[in-house]
Amino acid sequence: MKKKRAAAKEVYTLADLKDWHDADPPVRLGVFGDPVEHSLSPQMQNAALKHCKIEMQYARFHISPGELREAIELIRKLEFVGVNLTIPHKIAAVGLLDAAEENVKRIGAANVIKIDGGKMHGFNTDGYGFARAIREEFSVDLRDLRVMILGAGGAARAIALQCAKENSERLVIVNRSFENAQKLADELRDFFAGPKVLGPVPRLQAVPLEEAAIRFQIANVDLVVNATPVGLNRGDPSPIPARLLAPHLMIYDTIYSAERTPFVSAAIEAGARATNGLSMLLHQGALAFEILFQREAPIEVMRNAIR
Ligand code: NAP
């Protein structure tokens, strides 16, 4: 008779990790977040595991900020392959790593931990996932674009570094706390030292989240990226008003909770091309799979799982 398989729980907690009852196939991967209930990573990664005939499951773990250190210690003991990190753990996790790739050090945030020989190795796949998403959505490379990023937090820092490494024509960082935009711009200054764009506007600029400043800049950018959480909650406005948007723009909202986020709706209203963050989620997740398993990710299987 075929053995009955033990299903994984919908959401695990720290208490579950302390008194671990494994599922079948065993849970050896997951996402740590707070909140985590709405993460699409389990359905995407489980589809990939199944397709690749890897006998493991990927689960959700509701871990609060105060629990992160202990949770990481427990998955090391339980011999997990690795975990993804989402809000609010990406920055705090950096201090708990044994080793970190260059990206993690520069961004100051990790979204993947791989456990190798009992050691915690940190990676950040958000920037690379973003670059792949832009190529796929708009058939253009970051090096050919003048980019405006709204936000200067973890996602914005990963995206800004990717633009810098790919030598984007311009980068404008807009943030509610202007000093955070300025700090990020200062960190990237060396990448933009070369005279790529001939014209009156600097290649790298930090700008406050104010209508007049944004209006001036928007005439000199091609792509506007929302890397703030504005739009995540029902009733949120667009992160910048529709009246500032124009048909020449490409709009990328890193938020993927709704197909038409407030920013995407505003962009469509303005006649611009616009898309939400599902493609970034897909590509950062595919790269995480490749880091964890050292094999090509089944992209189309993963894409279908989150469509
Ligand atoms: P974070 O580190 O907390 O940074 C948030 C940024 O947004 C900060 O610059 C903050 O400005 C700004 N901000 C917060 N609330 C704001 C408000 N009410 N008005 C204007 N600006 C505000 O967050 P994160 O990890 O970067 O995440 C940002 C977004 O990216 C989230 O919505 C997340 O869903 C999305 N994301 C998507 C993917 C994907 O794969 N699609 C991957 C990663 C992240 P201050 O400096 O002034 O605080």
mmCIF file of C-alpha atoms and ligand atoms in Angstrom:
data_model
loop_
_atom_site.group_PDB
_atom_site.id
_atom_site.type_symbol
_atom_site.label_atom_id
_atom_site.label_comp_id
_atom_site.label_asym_id
_atom_site.label_seq_id
_atom_site.Cartn_x
_atom_site.Cartn_y
_atom_site.Cartn_z
ATOM 1 C CA MET A 1 0.000 0.000 0.000
ATOM 2 C CA LYS A 2 1.259 3.505 -0.823
ATOM 3 C CA LYS A 3 2.435 5.436 2.270
ATOM 4 C CA LYS A 4 0.222 8.432 3.108
ATOM 5 C CA ARG A 5 2.218 11.670 2.821
ATOM 6 C CA ALA A 6 2.178 14.184 5.700
ATOM 7 C CA ALA A 7 1.075 17.563 4.349
ATOM 8 C CA ALA A 8 3.084 20.670 5.193
ATOM 9 C CA LYS A 9 1.360 23.315 7.358
ATOM 10 C CA GLU A 10 -0.014 26.439 5.668
ATOM 11 C CA VAL A 11 2.152 28.662 7.906
ATOM 12 C CA TYR A 12 4.863 27.514 10.352
ATOM 13 C CA THR A 13 6.063 29.513 13.372
ATOM 14 C CA LEU A 14 9.141 29.590 15.605
ATOM 15 C CA ALA A 15 7.335 27.181 17.961
ATOM 16 C CA ASP A 16 7.079 24.682 15.081
ATOM 17 C CA LEU A 17 10.809 24.978 14.370
ATOM 18 C CA LYS A 18 11.582 24.321 18.062
ATOM 19 C CA ASP A 19 9.436 21.166 18.090
ATOM 20 C CA TRP A 20 9.873 20.070 14.509
ATOM 21 C CA HIS A 21 7.528 17.496 12.968
ATOM 22 C CA ASP A 22 8.553 17.136 9.379
ATOM 23 C CA ALA A 23 6.249 16.700 6.410
ATOM 24 C CA ASP A 24 6.690 14.302 3.507
ATOM 25 C CA PRO A 25 8.445 15.269 1.290
ATOM 26 C CA PRO A 26 10.480 17.048 4.002
ATOM 27 C CA VAL A 27 10.344 20.823 4.368
ATOM 28 C CA ARG A 28 13.902 22.016 3.663
ATOM 29 C CA LEU A 29 13.225 25.481 2.250
ATOM 30 C CA GLY A 30 10.979 28.409 2.996
ATOM 31 C CA VAL A 31 10.340 32.100 3.274
ATOM 32 C CA PHE A 32 10.687 34.021 6.547
ATOM 33 C CA GLY A 33 8.491 37.109 6.836
ATOM 34 C CA ASP A 34 6.136 39.135 9.032
ATOM 35 C CA PRO A 35 3.569 39.185 7.516
ATOM 36 C CA VAL A 36 4.165 36.186 5.251
ATOM 37 C CA GLU A 37 0.678 34.793 4.675
ATOM 38 C CA HIS A 38 0.355 36.331 1.212
ATOM 39 C CA SER A 39 3.793 35.394 -0.123
ATOM 40 C CA LEU A 40 3.614 33.747 -3.545
ATOM 41 C CA SER A 41 7.076 32.187 -3.156
ATOM 42 C CA PRO A 42 5.822 28.789 -1.848
ATOM 43 C CA GLN A 43 3.590 28.113 -4.862
ATOM 44 C CA MET A 44 6.338 29.244 -7.260
ATOM 45 C CA GLN A 45 9.190 27.305 -5.604
ATOM 46 C CA ASN A 46 7.136 24.168 -4.912
ATOM 47 C CA ALA A 47 6.191 24.002 -8.599
ATOM 48 C CA ALA A 48 9.905 24.180 -9.477
ATOM 49 C CA LEU A 49 10.854 21.492 -6.917
ATOM 50 C CA LYS A 50 8.158 19.168 -8.206
ATOM 51 C CA HIS A 51 9.099 19.739 -11.828
ATOM 52 C CA CYS A 52 12.779 19.041 -11.088
ATOM 53 C CA LYS A 53 11.836 15.941 -9.038
ATOM 54 C CA ILE A 54 13.568 17.328 -5.949
ATOM 55 C CA GLU A 55 11.961 15.551 -2.981
ATOM 56 C CA MET A 56 11.572 18.598 -0.746
ATOM 57 C CA GLN A 57 8.939 21.183 0.133
ATOM 58 C CA TYR A 58 9.133 24.962 0.494
ATOM 59 C CA ALA A 59 6.999 26.492 3.289
ATOM 60 C CA ARG A 60 5.919 29.812 4.787
ATOM 61 C CA PHE A 61 7.338 30.799 8.183
ATOM 62 C CA HIS A 62 5.799 33.625 10.193
ATOM 63 C CA ILE A 63 8.871 34.894 12.032
ATOM 64 C CA SER A 64 8.807 38.213 13.907
ATOM 65 C CA PRO A 65 11.899 40.478 14.005
ATOM 66 C CA GLY A 66 12.781 39.353 17.546
ATOM 67 C CA GLU A 67 12.672 35.695 16.475
ATOM 68 C CA LEU A 68 14.942 35.869 13.433
ATOM 69 C CA ARG A 69 18.239 34.927 15.104
ATOM 70 C CA GLU A 70 16.771 31.832 16.780
ATOM 71 C CA ALA A 71 14.874 30.774 13.641
ATOM 72 C CA ILE A 72 18.074 30.915 11.584
ATOM 73 C CA GLU A 73 19.945 28.871 14.203
ATOM 74 C CA LEU A 74 17.165 26.262 14.156
ATOM 75 C CA ILE A 75 17.103 25.827 10.369
ATOM 76 C CA ARG A 76 20.879 25.367 10.459
ATOM 77 C CA LYS A 77 20.395 22.482 12.935
ATOM 78 C CA LEU A 78 17.502 21.065 10.895
ATOM 79 C CA GLU A 79 19.791 21.039 7.827
ATOM 80 C CA PHE A 80 17.638 23.231 5.614
ATOM 81 C CA VAL A 81 18.972 23.972 2.119
ATOM 82 C CA GLY A 82 18.141 27.655 2.537
ATOM 83 C CA VAL A 83 15.478 30.322 2.984
ATOM 84 C CA ASN A 84 14.223 33.473 1.325
ATOM 85 C CA LEU A 85 13.795 36.596 3.427
ATOM 86 C CA THR A 86 11.062 39.146 2.980
ATOM 87 C CA ILE A 87 9.763 42.146 4.935
ATOM 88 C CA PRO A 88 11.143 42.993 7.524
ATOM 89 C CA HIS A 89 14.164 40.633 7.670
ATOM 90 C CA LYS A 90 16.369 41.515 4.696
ATOM 91 C CA ILE A 91 18.544 44.034 6.534
ATOM 92 C CA ALA A 92 18.676 42.356 9.956
ATOM 93 C CA ALA A 93 19.709 39.037 8.387
ATOM 94 C CA VAL A 94 22.990 40.520 7.116
ATOM 95 C CA GLY A 95 24.358 40.619 10.674
ATOM 96 C CA LEU A 96 23.593 36.912 11.162
ATOM 97 C CA LEU A 97 25.499 35.602 8.120
ATOM 98 C CA ASP A 98 28.821 33.748 8.070
ATOM 99 C CA ALA A 99 29.573 35.016 4.557
ATOM 100 C CA ALA A 100 27.972 37.425 2.101
ATOM 101 C CA GLU A 101 28.358 38.046 -1.630
ATOM 102 C CA GLU A 102 29.523 41.506 -2.726
ATOM 103 C CA ASN A 103 25.942 42.561 -3.623
ATOM 104 C CA VAL A 104 24.751 41.964 -0.060
ATOM 105 C CA LYS A 105 27.555 44.072 1.374
ATOM 106 C CA ARG A 106 26.861 46.968 -1.001
ATOM 107 C CA ILE A 107 23.074 46.846 -0.663
ATOM 108 C CA GLY A 108 23.111 46.104 3.072
ATOM 109 C CA ALA A 109 20.335 43.542 2.614
ATOM 110 C CA ALA A 110 20.031 39.830 1.779
ATOM 111 C CA ASN A 111 16.980 38.068 0.333
ATOM 112 C CA VAL A 112 18.451 34.552 0.112
ATOM 113 C CA ILE A 113 20.358 32.490 2.688
ATOM 114 C CA LYS A 114 22.013 29.295 1.515
ATOM 115 C CA ILE A 115 23.184 26.870 4.205
ATOM 116 C CA ASP A 116 26.363 25.171 3.085
ATOM 117 C CA GLY A 117 28.364 22.935 5.416
ATOM 118 C CA GLY A 118 26.539 24.510 8.376
ATOM 119 C CA LYS A 119 27.527 28.029 7.269
ATOM 120 C CA MET A 120 25.053 30.773 6.341
ATOM 121 C CA HIS A 121 25.818 32.400 2.989
ATOM 122 C CA GLY A 122 23.843 35.527 2.019
ATOM 123 C CA PHE A 123 22.801 36.621 -1.472
ATOM 124 C CA ASN A 124 20.650 39.359 -2.940
ATOM 125 C CA THR A 125 18.799 38.488 -6.153
ATOM 126 C CA ASP A 126 16.378 41.474 -6.244
ATOM 127 C CA GLY A 127 18.490 43.686 -8.523
ATOM 128 C CA TYR A 128 19.203 40.954 -11.019
ATOM 129 C CA GLY A 129 15.531 39.886 -10.948
ATOM 130 C CA PHE A 130 14.560 43.482 -11.645
ATOM 131 C CA ALA A 131 16.915 43.745 -14.661
ATOM 132 C CA ARG A 132 15.521 40.529 -16.136
ATOM 133 C CA ALA A 133 11.959 41.783 -15.533
ATOM 134 C CA ILE A 134 12.606 45.077 -17.356
ATOM 135 C CA ARG A 135 14.121 43.260 -20.346
ATOM 136 C CA GLU A 136 11.161 40.920 -20.481
ATOM 137 C CA GLU A 137 8.417 43.533 -19.982
ATOM 138 C CA PHE A 138 9.778 46.363 -22.122
ATOM 139 C CA SER A 139 12.388 44.672 -24.407
ATOM 140 C CA VAL A 140 15.091 47.079 -23.283
ATOM 141 C CA ASP A 141 18.256 46.862 -21.165
ATOM 142 C CA LEU A 142 18.920 49.045 -18.133
ATOM 143 C CA ARG A 143 22.086 50.413 -19.769
ATOM 144 C CA ASP A 144 19.933 52.189 -22.371
ATOM 145 C CA LEU A 145 17.584 53.801 -19.881
ATOM 146 C CA ARG A 146 17.292 56.943 -17.807
ATOM 147 C CA VAL A 147 15.776 55.589 -14.590
ATOM 148 C CA MET A 148 13.863 57.236 -11.735
ATOM 149 C CA ILE A 149 13.460 55.180 -8.554
ATOM 150 C CA LEU A 150 10.850 56.081 -5.938
ATOM 151 C CA GLY A 151 12.220 54.883 -2.590
ATOM 152 C CA ALA A 152 15.634 54.351 -1.000
ATOM 153 C CA GLY A 153 14.979 51.230 1.111
ATOM 154 C CA GLY A 154 16.060 47.621 0.534
ATOM 155 C CA ALA A 155 14.393 47.070 -2.860
ATOM 156 C CA ALA A 156 15.378 50.527 -4.122
ATOM 157 C CA ARG A 157 19.005 49.984 -3.081
ATOM 158 C CA ALA A 158 19.158 46.661 -4.968
ATOM 159 C CA ILE A 159 17.582 48.234 -8.080
ATOM 160 C CA ALA A 160 19.814 51.325 -7.921
ATOM 161 C CA LEU A 161 22.965 49.195 -7.643
ATOM 162 C CA GLN A 162 21.855 47.116 -10.634
ATOM 163 C CA CYS A 163 21.312 50.304 -12.687
ATOM 164 C CA ALA A 164 24.772 51.490 -11.624
ATOM 165 C CA LYS A 165 26.455 48.182 -12.516
ATOM 166 C CA GLU A 166 24.705 48.070 -15.889
ATOM 167 C CA ASN A 167 25.731 51.686 -16.554
ATOM 168 C CA SER A 168 22.259 53.188 -16.991
ATOM 169 C CA GLU A 169 22.295 56.532 -18.754
ATOM 170 C CA ARG A 170 20.823 58.361 -15.746
ATOM 171 C CA LEU A 171 19.628 57.529 -12.263
ATOM 172 C CA VAL A 172 17.315 59.767 -10.242
ATOM 173 C CA ILE A 173 16.553 58.658 -6.684
ATOM 174 C CA VAL A 174 13.402 60.158 -5.173
ATOM 175 C CA ASN A 175 12.639 59.568 -1.514
ATOM 176 C CA ARG A 176 10.358 60.777 1.257
ATOM 177 C CA SER A 177 13.353 61.170 3.577
ATOM 178 C CA PHE A 178 15.622 63.127 1.277
ATOM 179 C CA GLU A 179 18.758 62.293 3.268
ATOM 180 C CA ASN A 180 18.298 58.572 2.482
ATOM 181 C CA ALA A 181 18.135 59.363 -1.252
ATOM 182 C CA GLN A 182 21.248 61.489 -0.942
ATOM 183 C CA LYS A 183 23.122 58.780 0.967
ATOM 184 C CA LEU A 184 22.307 56.191 -1.700
ATOM 185 C CA ALA A 185 23.349 58.535 -4.502
ATOM 186 C CA ASP A 186 26.649 59.244 -2.711
ATOM 187 C CA GLU A 187 27.362 55.520 -2.446
ATOM 188 C CA LEU A 188 26.895 55.106 -6.209
ATOM 189 C CA ARG A 189 28.724 58.252 -7.293
ATOM 190 C CA ASP A 190 31.766 56.402 -8.733
ATOM 191 C CA PHE A 191 29.631 54.370 -11.150
ATOM 192 C CA PHE A 192 28.257 57.539 -12.747
ATOM 193 C CA ALA A 193 31.486 59.496 -13.064
ATOM 194 C CA GLY A 194 31.664 59.019 -16.854
ATOM 195 C CA PRO A 195 29.996 61.532 -19.232
ATOM 196 C CA LYS A 196 27.389 59.296 -20.854
ATOM 197 C CA VAL A 197 24.537 61.737 -21.468
ATOM 198 C CA LEU A 198 25.315 65.016 -23.179
ATOM 199 C CA GLY A 199 22.964 67.635 -21.816
ATOM 200 C CA PRO A 200 22.195 69.917 -18.918
ATOM 201 C CA VAL A 201 21.067 67.280 -16.372
ATOM 202 C CA PRO A 202 23.507 65.332 -14.163
ATOM 203 C CA ARG A 203 23.685 61.551 -14.606
ATOM 204 C CA LEU A 204 23.034 60.861 -10.923
ATOM 205 C CA GLN A 205 20.690 62.886 -8.738
ATOM 206 C CA ALA A 206 18.866 62.634 -5.423
ATOM 207 C CA VAL A 207 15.514 64.434 -5.341
ATOM 208 C CA PRO A 208 12.935 65.015 -2.578
ATOM 209 C CA LEU A 209 9.453 63.550 -2.954
ATOM 210 C CA GLU A 210 7.969 66.881 -4.066
ATOM 211 C CA GLU A 211 5.811 67.557 -7.090
ATOM 212 C CA ALA A 212 7.840 70.400 -8.622
ATOM 213 C CA ALA A 213 11.139 68.496 -8.355
ATOM 214 C CA ILE A 214 9.641 65.318 -9.805
ATOM 215 C CA ARG A 215 7.902 67.219 -12.639
ATOM 216 C CA PHE A 216 11.247 68.668 -13.715
ATOM 217 C CA GLN A 217 13.031 65.307 -13.602
ATOM 218 C CA ILE A 218 10.344 63.267 -15.299
ATOM 219 C CA ALA A 219 10.927 65.008 -18.629
ATOM 220 C CA ASN A 220 14.447 63.545 -18.516
ATOM 221 C CA VAL A 221 13.766 59.894 -17.614
ATOM 222 C CA ASP A 222 12.369 56.868 -19.485
ATOM 223 C CA LEU A 223 11.552 54.429 -16.686
ATOM 224 C CA VAL A 224 9.918 55.186 -13.311
ATOM 225 C CA VAL A 225 10.066 52.443 -10.675
ATOM 226 C CA ASN A 226 7.998 52.325 -7.501
ATOM 227 C CA ALA A 227 10.129 50.742 -4.779
ATOM 228 C CA THR A 228 8.038 52.047 -1.874
ATOM 229 C CA PRO A 229 5.217 50.078 -0.203
ATOM 230 C CA VAL A 230 2.693 52.733 -1.321
ATOM 231 C CA GLY A 231 0.016 50.745 -3.143
ATOM 232 C CA LEU A 232 0.263 47.603 -1.019
ATOM 233 C CA ASN A 233 -2.798 48.453 1.056
ATOM 234 C CA ARG A 234 -6.327 48.855 -0.183
ATOM 235 C CA GLY A 235 -7.138 52.552 -0.580
ATOM 236 C CA ASP A 236 -3.488 53.602 -1.055
ATOM 237 C CA PRO A 237 -2.897 56.361 -3.616
ATOM 238 C CA SER A 238 -0.427 56.195 -6.501
ATOM 239 C CA PRO A 239 3.079 56.965 -5.101
ATOM 240 C CA ILE A 240 3.171 60.007 -7.417
ATOM 241 C CA PRO A 241 0.101 61.669 -8.944
ATOM 242 C CA ALA A 242 -1.134 60.620 -12.413
ATOM 243 C CA ARG A 243 -0.779 64.232 -13.597
ATOM 244 C CA LEU A 244 3.026 63.873 -13.398
ATOM 245 C CA LEU A 245 3.084 60.866 -15.718
ATOM 246 C CA ALA A 246 3.383 61.092 -19.499
ATOM 247 C CA PRO A 247 2.914 58.710 -22.446
ATOM 248 C CA HIS A 248 6.660 58.424 -23.169
ATOM 249 C CA LEU A 249 7.292 56.683 -19.827
ATOM 250 C CA MET A 250 7.680 53.044 -18.874
ATOM 251 C CA ILE A 251 6.292 52.402 -15.391
ATOM 252 C CA TYR A 252 7.363 49.476 -13.207
ATOM 253 C CA ASP A 253 5.649 48.920 -9.851
ATOM 254 C CA THR A 254 7.567 46.417 -7.701
ATOM 255 C CA ILE A 255 4.294 45.732 -5.850
ATOM 256 C CA TYR A 256 2.485 42.654 -7.180
ATOM 257 C CA SER A 257 -0.474 42.297 -4.803
ATOM 258 C CA ALA A 258 -2.882 43.471 -7.527
ATOM 259 C CA GLU A 259 -2.586 43.339 -11.297
ATOM 260 C CA ARG A 260 -3.498 47.026 -11.515
ATOM 261 C CA THR A 261 -1.838 48.694 -8.552
ATOM 262 C CA PRO A 262 -2.690 52.401 -8.009
ATOM 263 C CA PHE A 263 0.586 53.310 -9.799
ATOM 264 C CA VAL A 264 -0.156 51.051 -12.780
ATOM 265 C CA SER A 265 -3.687 52.506 -13.019
ATOM 266 C CA ALA A 266 -2.311 56.062 -12.904
ATOM 267 C CA ALA A 267 0.190 55.201 -15.646
ATOM 268 C CA ILE A 268 -2.424 53.670 -17.902
ATOM 269 C CA GLU A 269 -4.601 56.747 -17.363
ATOM 270 C CA ALA A 270 -1.633 58.851 -18.544
ATOM 271 C CA GLY A 271 -1.131 56.701 -21.643
ATOM 272 C CA ALA A 272 2.157 55.157 -20.435
ATOM 273 C CA ARG A 273 3.221 51.498 -20.587
ATOM 274 C CA ALA A 274 3.007 49.952 -17.137
ATOM 275 C CA THR A 275 3.371 46.663 -15.292
ATOM 276 C CA ASN A 276 3.328 45.336 -11.723
ATOM 277 C CA GLY A 277 6.131 43.475 -9.886
ATOM 278 C CA LEU A 278 5.213 39.881 -10.649
ATOM 279 C CA SER A 279 8.006 39.503 -13.210
ATOM 280 C CA MET A 280 10.589 40.731 -10.663
ATOM 281 C CA LEU A 281 9.261 38.224 -8.137
ATOM 282 C CA LEU A 282 9.604 35.479 -10.747
ATOM 283 C CA HIS A 283 13.160 36.293 -11.758
ATOM 284 C CA GLN A 284 14.522 36.932 -8.248
ATOM 285 C CA GLY A 285 12.959 33.589 -7.255
ATOM 286 C CA ALA A 286 14.418 31.769 -10.266
ATOM 287 C CA LEU A 287 17.889 33.041 -9.456
ATOM 288 C CA ALA A 288 17.423 32.018 -5.799
ATOM 289 C CA PHE A 289 16.534 28.489 -6.988
ATOM 290 C CA GLU A 290 19.683 28.418 -9.132
ATOM 291 C CA ILE A 291 21.858 29.542 -6.209
ATOM 292 C CA LEU A 292 20.329 26.966 -3.861
ATOM 293 C CA PHE A 293 20.404 23.993 -6.233
ATOM 294 C CA GLN A 294 23.155 24.879 -8.716
ATOM 295 C CA ARG A 295 20.912 24.041 -11.647
ATOM 296 C CA GLU A 296 18.803 25.955 -14.136
ATOM 297 C CA ALA A 297 15.397 27.051 -12.833
ATOM 298 C CA PRO A 298 12.292 25.927 -14.746
ATOM 299 C CA ILE A 299 11.175 29.494 -15.460
ATOM 300 C CA GLU A 300 7.985 28.705 -17.363
ATOM 301 C CA VAL A 301 6.799 26.279 -14.677
ATOM 302 C CA MET A 302 7.430 28.946 -12.034
ATOM 303 C CA ARG A 303 5.721 31.617 -14.122
ATOM 304 C CA ASN A 304 2.604 29.487 -14.580
ATOM 305 C CA ALA A 305 2.478 28.808 -10.836
ATOM 306 C CA ILE A 306 2.062 32.503 -9.970
ATOM 307 C CA ARG A 307 0.016 33.665 -12.948
HETATM 308 P P1 NAP B 1 11.840 49.282 2.897
HETATM 309 O O1 NAP B 1 13.259 48.859 2.994
HETATM 310 O O2 NAP B 1 11.037 49.413 4.135
HETATM 311 O O3 NAP B 1 11.846 50.716 2.139
HETATM 312 C C1 NAP B 1 10.679 51.446 1.939
HETATM 313 C C2 NAP B 1 10.951 52.734 1.150
HETATM 314 O O4 NAP B 1 9.696 53.302 0.841
HETATM 315 C C3 NAP B 1 11.756 53.779 1.895
HETATM 316 O O5 NAP B 1 12.533 54.495 0.985
HETATM 317 C C4 NAP B 1 10.665 54.664 2.491
HETATM 318 O O6 NAP B 1 11.074 56.030 2.633
HETATM 319 C C5 NAP B 1 9.609 54.611 1.420
HETATM 320 N N1 NAP B 1 8.260 54.759 1.975
HETATM 321 C C6 NAP B 1 7.672 54.009 2.924
HETATM 322 N N2 NAP B 1 6.427 54.439 3.152
HETATM 323 C C7 NAP B 1 6.231 55.519 2.357
HETATM 324 C C8 NAP B 1 5.150 56.413 2.161
HETATM 325 N N3 NAP B 1 4.002 56.279 2.839
HETATM 326 N N4 NAP B 1 5.289 57.415 1.256
HETATM 327 C C9 NAP B 1 6.446 57.539 0.553
HETATM 328 N N5 NAP B 1 7.519 56.750 0.709
HETATM 329 C C10 NAP B 1 7.405 55.730 1.598
HETATM 330 O O7 NAP B 1 10.993 48.318 1.947
HETATM 331 P P2 NAP B 1 11.535 47.399 0.741
HETATM 332 O O8 NAP B 1 11.955 46.083 1.269
HETATM 333 O O9 NAP B 1 12.486 48.205 -0.053
HETATM 334 O O10 NAP B 1 10.184 47.153 -0.069
HETATM 335 C C11 NAP B 1 9.599 48.174 -0.850
HETATM 336 C C12 NAP B 1 8.579 47.595 -1.798
HETATM 337 O O11 NAP B 1 9.221 46.770 -2.760
HETATM 338 C C13 NAP B 1 7.523 46.716 -1.132
HETATM 339 O O12 NAP B 1 6.271 47.141 -1.555
HETATM 340 C C14 NAP B 1 7.785 45.314 -1.655
HETATM 341 O O13 NAP B 1 6.562 44.649 -1.899
HETATM 342 C C15 NAP B 1 8.469 45.596 -2.979
HETATM 343 N N6 NAP B 1 9.370 44.496 -3.395
HETATM 344 C C16 NAP B 1 9.008 43.730 -4.472
HETATM 345 C C17 NAP B 1 9.832 42.717 -4.906
HETATM 346 C C18 NAP B 1 9.434 41.869 -6.097
HETATM 347 O O14 NAP B 1 10.041 40.819 -6.306
HETATM 348 N N7 NAP B 1 8.498 42.297 -6.897
HETATM 349 C C19 NAP B 1 11.044 42.454 -4.242
HETATM 350 C C20 NAP B 1 11.378 43.258 -3.145
HETATM 351 C C21 NAP B 1 10.530 44.273 -2.723
HETATM 352 P P3 NAP B 1 11.831 56.604 3.948
HETATM 353 O O15 NAP B 1 13.312 56.459 3.655
HETATM 354 O O16 NAP B 1 11.393 58.003 4.016
HETATM 355 O O17 NAP B 1 11.373 55.765 5.102
#
